[in-house]
Short mmCIF file of C-alpha atoms in Angstrom, two decimals:
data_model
loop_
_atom_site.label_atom_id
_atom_site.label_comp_id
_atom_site.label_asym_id
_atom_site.label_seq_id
_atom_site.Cartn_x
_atom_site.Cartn_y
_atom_site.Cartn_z
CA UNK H 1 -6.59 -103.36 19.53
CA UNK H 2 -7.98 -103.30 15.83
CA UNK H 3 -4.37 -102.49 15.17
CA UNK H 4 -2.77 -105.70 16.67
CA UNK H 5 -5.81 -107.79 15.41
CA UNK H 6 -4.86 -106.74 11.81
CA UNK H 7 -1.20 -107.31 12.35
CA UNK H 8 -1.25 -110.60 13.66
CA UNK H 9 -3.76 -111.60 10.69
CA UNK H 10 -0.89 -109.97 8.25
CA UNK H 11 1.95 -111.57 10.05
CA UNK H 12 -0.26 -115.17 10.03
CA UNK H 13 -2.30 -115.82 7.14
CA UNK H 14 -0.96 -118.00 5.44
CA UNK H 15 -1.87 -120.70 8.42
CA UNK H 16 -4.80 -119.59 8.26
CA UNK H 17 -5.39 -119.95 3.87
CA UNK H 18 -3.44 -122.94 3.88
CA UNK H 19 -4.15 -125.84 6.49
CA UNK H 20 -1.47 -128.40 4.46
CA UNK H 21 -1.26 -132.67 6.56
CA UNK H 22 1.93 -133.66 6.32
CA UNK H 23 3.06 -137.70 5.08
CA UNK H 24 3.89 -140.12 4.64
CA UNK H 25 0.74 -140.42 2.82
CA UNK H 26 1.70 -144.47 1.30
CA UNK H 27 1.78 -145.77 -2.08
CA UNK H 28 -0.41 -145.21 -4.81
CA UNK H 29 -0.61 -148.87 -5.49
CA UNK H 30 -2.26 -149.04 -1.73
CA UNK H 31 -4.82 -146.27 -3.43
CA UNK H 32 -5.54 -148.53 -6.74
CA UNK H 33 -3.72 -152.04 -8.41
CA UNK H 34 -1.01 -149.84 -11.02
CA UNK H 35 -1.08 -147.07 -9.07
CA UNK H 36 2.53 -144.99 -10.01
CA UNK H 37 4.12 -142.57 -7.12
CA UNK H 38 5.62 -139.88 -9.64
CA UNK H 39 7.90 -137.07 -8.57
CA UNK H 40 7.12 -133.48 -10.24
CA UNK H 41 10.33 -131.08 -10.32
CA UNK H 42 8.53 -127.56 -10.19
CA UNK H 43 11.02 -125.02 -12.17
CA UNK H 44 12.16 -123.74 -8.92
CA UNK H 45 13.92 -127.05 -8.32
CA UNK H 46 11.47 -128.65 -5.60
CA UNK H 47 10.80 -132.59 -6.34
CA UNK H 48 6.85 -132.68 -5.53
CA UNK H 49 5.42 -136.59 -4.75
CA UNK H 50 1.99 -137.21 -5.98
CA UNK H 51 0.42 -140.32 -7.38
CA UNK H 52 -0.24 -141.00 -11.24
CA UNK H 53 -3.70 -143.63 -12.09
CA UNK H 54 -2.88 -144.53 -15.91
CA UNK H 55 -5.83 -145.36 -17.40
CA UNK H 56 -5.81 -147.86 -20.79
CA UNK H 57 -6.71 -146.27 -23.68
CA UNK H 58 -7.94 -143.67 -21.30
CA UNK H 59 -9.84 -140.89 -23.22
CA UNK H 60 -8.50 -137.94 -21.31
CA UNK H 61 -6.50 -137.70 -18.34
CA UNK H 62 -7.79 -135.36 -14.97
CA UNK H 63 -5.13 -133.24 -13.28
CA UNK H 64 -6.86 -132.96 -10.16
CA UNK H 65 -5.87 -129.30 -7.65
CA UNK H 66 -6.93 -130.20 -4.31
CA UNK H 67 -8.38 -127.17 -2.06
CA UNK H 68 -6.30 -125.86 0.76
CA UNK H 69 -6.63 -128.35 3.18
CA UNK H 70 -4.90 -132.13 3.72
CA UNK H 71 -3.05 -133.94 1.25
CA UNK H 72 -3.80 -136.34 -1.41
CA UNK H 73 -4.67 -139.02 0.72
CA UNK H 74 -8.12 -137.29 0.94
CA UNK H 75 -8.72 -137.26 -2.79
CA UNK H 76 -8.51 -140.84 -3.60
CA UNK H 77 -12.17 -142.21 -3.14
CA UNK H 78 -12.53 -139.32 -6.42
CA UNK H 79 -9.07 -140.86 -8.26
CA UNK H 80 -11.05 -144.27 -7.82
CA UNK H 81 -14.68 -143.09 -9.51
CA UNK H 82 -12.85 -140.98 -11.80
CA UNK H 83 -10.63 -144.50 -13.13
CA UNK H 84 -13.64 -146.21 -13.01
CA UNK H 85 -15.16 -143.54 -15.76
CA UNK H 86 -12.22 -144.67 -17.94
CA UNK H 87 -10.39 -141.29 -17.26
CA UNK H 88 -6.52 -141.30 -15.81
CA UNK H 89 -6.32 -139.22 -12.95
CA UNK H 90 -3.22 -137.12 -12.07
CA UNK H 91 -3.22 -136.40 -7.83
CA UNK H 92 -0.51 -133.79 -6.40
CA UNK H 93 0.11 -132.39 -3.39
CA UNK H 94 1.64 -128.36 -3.23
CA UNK H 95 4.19 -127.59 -1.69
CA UNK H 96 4.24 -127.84 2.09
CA UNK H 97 1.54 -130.85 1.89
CA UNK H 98 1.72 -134.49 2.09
CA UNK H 99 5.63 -134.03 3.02
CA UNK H 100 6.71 -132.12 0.01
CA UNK H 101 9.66 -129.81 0.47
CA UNK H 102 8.54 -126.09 0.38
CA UNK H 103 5.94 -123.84 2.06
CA UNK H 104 2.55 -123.28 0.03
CA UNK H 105 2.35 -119.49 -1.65
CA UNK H 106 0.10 -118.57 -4.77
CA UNK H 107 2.94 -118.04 -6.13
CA UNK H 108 4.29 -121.33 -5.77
CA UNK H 109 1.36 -123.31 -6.30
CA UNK H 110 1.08 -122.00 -9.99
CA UNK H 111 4.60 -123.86 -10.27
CA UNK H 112 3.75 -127.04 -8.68
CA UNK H 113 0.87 -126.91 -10.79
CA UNK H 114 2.84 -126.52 -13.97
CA UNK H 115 4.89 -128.95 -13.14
CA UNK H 116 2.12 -131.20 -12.79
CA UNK H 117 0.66 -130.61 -16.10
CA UNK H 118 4.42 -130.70 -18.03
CA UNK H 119 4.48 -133.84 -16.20
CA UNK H 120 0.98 -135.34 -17.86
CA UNK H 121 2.61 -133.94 -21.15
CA UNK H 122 5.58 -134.94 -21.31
CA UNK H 123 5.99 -138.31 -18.97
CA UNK H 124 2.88 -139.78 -19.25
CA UNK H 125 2.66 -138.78 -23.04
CA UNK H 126 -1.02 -137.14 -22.50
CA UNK H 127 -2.30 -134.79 -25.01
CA UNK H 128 -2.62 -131.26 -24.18
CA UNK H 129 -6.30 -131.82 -25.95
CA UNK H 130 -6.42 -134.54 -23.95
CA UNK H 131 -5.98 -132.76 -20.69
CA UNK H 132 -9.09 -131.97 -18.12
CA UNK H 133 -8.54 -129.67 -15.42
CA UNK H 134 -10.55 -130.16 -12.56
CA UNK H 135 -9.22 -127.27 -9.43
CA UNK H 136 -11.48 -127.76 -5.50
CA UNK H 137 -12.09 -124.26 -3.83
CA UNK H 138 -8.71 -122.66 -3.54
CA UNK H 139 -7.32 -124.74 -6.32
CA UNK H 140 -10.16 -123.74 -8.74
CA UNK H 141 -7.87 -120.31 -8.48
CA UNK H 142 -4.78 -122.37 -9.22
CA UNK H 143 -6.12 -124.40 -12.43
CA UNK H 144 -7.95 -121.28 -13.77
CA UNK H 145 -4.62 -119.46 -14.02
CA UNK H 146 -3.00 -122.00 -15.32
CA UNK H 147 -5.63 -122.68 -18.08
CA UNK H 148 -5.14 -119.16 -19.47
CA UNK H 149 -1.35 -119.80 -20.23
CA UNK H 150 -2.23 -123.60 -21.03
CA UNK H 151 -5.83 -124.37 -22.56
CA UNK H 152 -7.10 -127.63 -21.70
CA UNK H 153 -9.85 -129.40 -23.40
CA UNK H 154 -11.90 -128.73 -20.43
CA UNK H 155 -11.94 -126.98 -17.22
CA UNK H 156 -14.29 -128.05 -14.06
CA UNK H 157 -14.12 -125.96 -10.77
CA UNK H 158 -15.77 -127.18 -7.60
CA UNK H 159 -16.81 -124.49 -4.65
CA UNK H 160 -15.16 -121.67 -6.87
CA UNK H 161 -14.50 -118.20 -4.62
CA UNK H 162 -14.61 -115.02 -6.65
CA UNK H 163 -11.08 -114.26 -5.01
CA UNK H 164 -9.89 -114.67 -1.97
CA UNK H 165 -10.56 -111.23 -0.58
CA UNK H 166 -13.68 -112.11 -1.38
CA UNK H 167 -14.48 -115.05 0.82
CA UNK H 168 -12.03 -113.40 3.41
CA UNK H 169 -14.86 -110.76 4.08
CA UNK H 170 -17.11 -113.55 4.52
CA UNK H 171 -15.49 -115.06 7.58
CA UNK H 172 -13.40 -112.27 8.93
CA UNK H 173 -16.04 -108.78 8.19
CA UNK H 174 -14.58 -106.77 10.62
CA UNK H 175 -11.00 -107.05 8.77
CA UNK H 176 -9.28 -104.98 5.91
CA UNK H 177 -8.92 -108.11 4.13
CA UNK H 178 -8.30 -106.59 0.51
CA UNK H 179 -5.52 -104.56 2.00
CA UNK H 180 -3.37 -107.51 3.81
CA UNK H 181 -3.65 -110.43 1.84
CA UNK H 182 -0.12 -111.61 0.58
CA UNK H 183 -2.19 -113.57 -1.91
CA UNK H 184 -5.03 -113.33 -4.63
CA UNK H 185 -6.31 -116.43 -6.20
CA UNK H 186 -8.53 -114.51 -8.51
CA UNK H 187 -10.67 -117.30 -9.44
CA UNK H 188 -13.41 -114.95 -11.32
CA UNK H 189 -10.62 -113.10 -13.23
CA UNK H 190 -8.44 -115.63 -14.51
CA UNK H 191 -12.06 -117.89 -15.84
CA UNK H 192 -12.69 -114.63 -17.66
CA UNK H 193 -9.93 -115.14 -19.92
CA UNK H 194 -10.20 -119.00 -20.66
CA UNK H 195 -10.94 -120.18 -23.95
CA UNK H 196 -11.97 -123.74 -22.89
CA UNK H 197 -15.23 -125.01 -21.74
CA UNK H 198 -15.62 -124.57 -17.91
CA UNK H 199 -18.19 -126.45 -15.48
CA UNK H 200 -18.51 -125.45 -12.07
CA UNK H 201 -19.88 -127.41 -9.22
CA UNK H 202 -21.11 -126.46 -5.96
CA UNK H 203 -22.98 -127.15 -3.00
CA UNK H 204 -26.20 -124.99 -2.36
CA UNK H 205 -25.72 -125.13 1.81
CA UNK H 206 -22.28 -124.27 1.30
CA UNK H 207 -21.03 -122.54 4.77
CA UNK H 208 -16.93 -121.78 3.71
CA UNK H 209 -17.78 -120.78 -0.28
CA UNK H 210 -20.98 -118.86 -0.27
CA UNK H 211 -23.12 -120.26 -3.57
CA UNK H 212 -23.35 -116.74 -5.07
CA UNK H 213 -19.71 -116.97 -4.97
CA UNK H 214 -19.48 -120.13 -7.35
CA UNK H 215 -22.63 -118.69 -9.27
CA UNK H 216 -20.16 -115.35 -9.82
CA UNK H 217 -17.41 -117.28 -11.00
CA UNK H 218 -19.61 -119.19 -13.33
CA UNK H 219 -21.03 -116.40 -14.73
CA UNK H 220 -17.63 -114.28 -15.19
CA UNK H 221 -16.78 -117.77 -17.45
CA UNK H 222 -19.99 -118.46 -18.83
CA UNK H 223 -19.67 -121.92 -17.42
CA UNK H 224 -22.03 -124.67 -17.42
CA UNK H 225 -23.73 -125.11 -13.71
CA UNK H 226 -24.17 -128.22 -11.58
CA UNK H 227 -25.42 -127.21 -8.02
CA UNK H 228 -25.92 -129.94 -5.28
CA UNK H 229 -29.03 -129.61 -3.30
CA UNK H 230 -28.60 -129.58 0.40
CA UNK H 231 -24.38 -130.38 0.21
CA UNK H 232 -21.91 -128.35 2.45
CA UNK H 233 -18.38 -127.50 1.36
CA UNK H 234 -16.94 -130.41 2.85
CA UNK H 235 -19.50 -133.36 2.16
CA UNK H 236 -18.86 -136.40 0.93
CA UNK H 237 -21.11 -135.34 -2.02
CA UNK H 238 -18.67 -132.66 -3.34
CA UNK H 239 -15.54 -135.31 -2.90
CA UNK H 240 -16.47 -138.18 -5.00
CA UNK H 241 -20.68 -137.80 -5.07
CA UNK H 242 -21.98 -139.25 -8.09
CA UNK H 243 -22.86 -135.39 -9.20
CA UNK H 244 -19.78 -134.02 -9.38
CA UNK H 245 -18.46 -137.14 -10.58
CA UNK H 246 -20.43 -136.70 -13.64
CA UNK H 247 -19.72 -133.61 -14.42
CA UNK H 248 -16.12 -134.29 -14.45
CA UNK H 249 -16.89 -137.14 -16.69
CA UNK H 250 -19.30 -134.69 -18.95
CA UNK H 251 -16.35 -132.58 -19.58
CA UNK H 252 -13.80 -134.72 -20.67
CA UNK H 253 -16.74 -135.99 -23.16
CA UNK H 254 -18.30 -138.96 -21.96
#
């Protein structure tokens, strides 16, 4: 039986690490007045929607990694606060979500995420100085990696996992889970290595991301600390609450 368990959790994980919604998710003008939808070609030729909030004279511009679960959709009470802050905001979807072409892989996501910054770069003209990333849970993963091959001027993970063995063991103990992930997200690692500042955020009640988790992570980066008293993994709080809010806004300096 232990046998079957553990091949049907090999032959299915990744439903069960990535839970993408599909679209249409609507315009990004519906979202905020000059709202853009932007297309991202990732370098393995996939054309990626997501929506682009160009802020005026906008001191730094936030390429936002959602976590592992719906599409962008669910991010835009943050793209709102975070405009309002006087900060552009960059929202993509991965592969798979929000009816982008592809199926979601770590792999993968560290090209959609690429493409996302070469498109802040290059399009919209931003920086690389200029450039915040800010990664939720499972994307915390994807942005750390990609700040070790490109340094932003600041990095800010929310409900950080060590890696996802890691939180694995949490949820399924009586699993090899080291031994049959496809996929690694090696949040703690990859922090290790990054030259820019790095803020993480977290919940204290958190049920999905155990705190110590988030507290490893930040100590592996030697990363500034903002916990939220009392907030779960998926409150409102850690979405757009005026905490985590600030510390984006902290790290892109103002």
């Amino acid at each position: 039986m232990a046998l079957v368990v553990g091949g049907g959790a090999f032959a299915f994980q990744r439903k069960l690490v990535f839970l993408p919604s599909g679209g249409p998710v609507g315009d990004a003008s519906a979202v905020l007045p000059g709202g853009r939808d932007v297309t991202l070609v990732t370098v393995d030729g996939l054309r990626l929607t997501a929506w682009h909030f160009a802020v005026p004279s906008a001191r730094a511009a936030v390429l936002v990694a959602p976590g592992n679960a719906g599409n962008r959709a669910l991010r835009a009470p943050l793209a709102r606060a975070l405009t309002a802050r006087g900060l552009s905001v960059l929202l993509l979807d991965y592969r798979g979500y929000g009816g982008n072409p592809g199926d979601p892989t770590e792999a993968g996501l560290a090209l959609d995420v690429r493409a996302a910054r070469e498109f802040l770069v290059r399009d919209a003209a931003v920086p690389p100085d200029r450039l915040v990333y800010f990664g939720e849970s499972l994307g915390s993963a994807v942005v750390a990696e990609l700040a070790v091959e490109h340094p932003p001027a600041a990095l800010v993970l929310r409900s950080p996992f060590v890696d996802l063995a890691a939180v694995g063991r949490v949820h399924y103990p009586f699993l090899p889970v080291r031994w049959l992930l496809l996929d690694e997200f090696a949040t703690a690692a990859h922090v290790a290595r990054v030259r820019a500042p790095v803020t993480v955020v977290h919940g204290t009640s958190d049920t999905i991301v155990p705190p110590d988790q988030s507290r490893a992570v930040a100590s592996a980066a030697g990363a500034r600390v903002v916990e939220v008293a009392g907030a779960d993994h998926n409150d409102r709080a850690l979405l757009d609450g005026p905490e985590l809010v600030d510390a984006i806004a902290a790290a892109a300096g103002g």
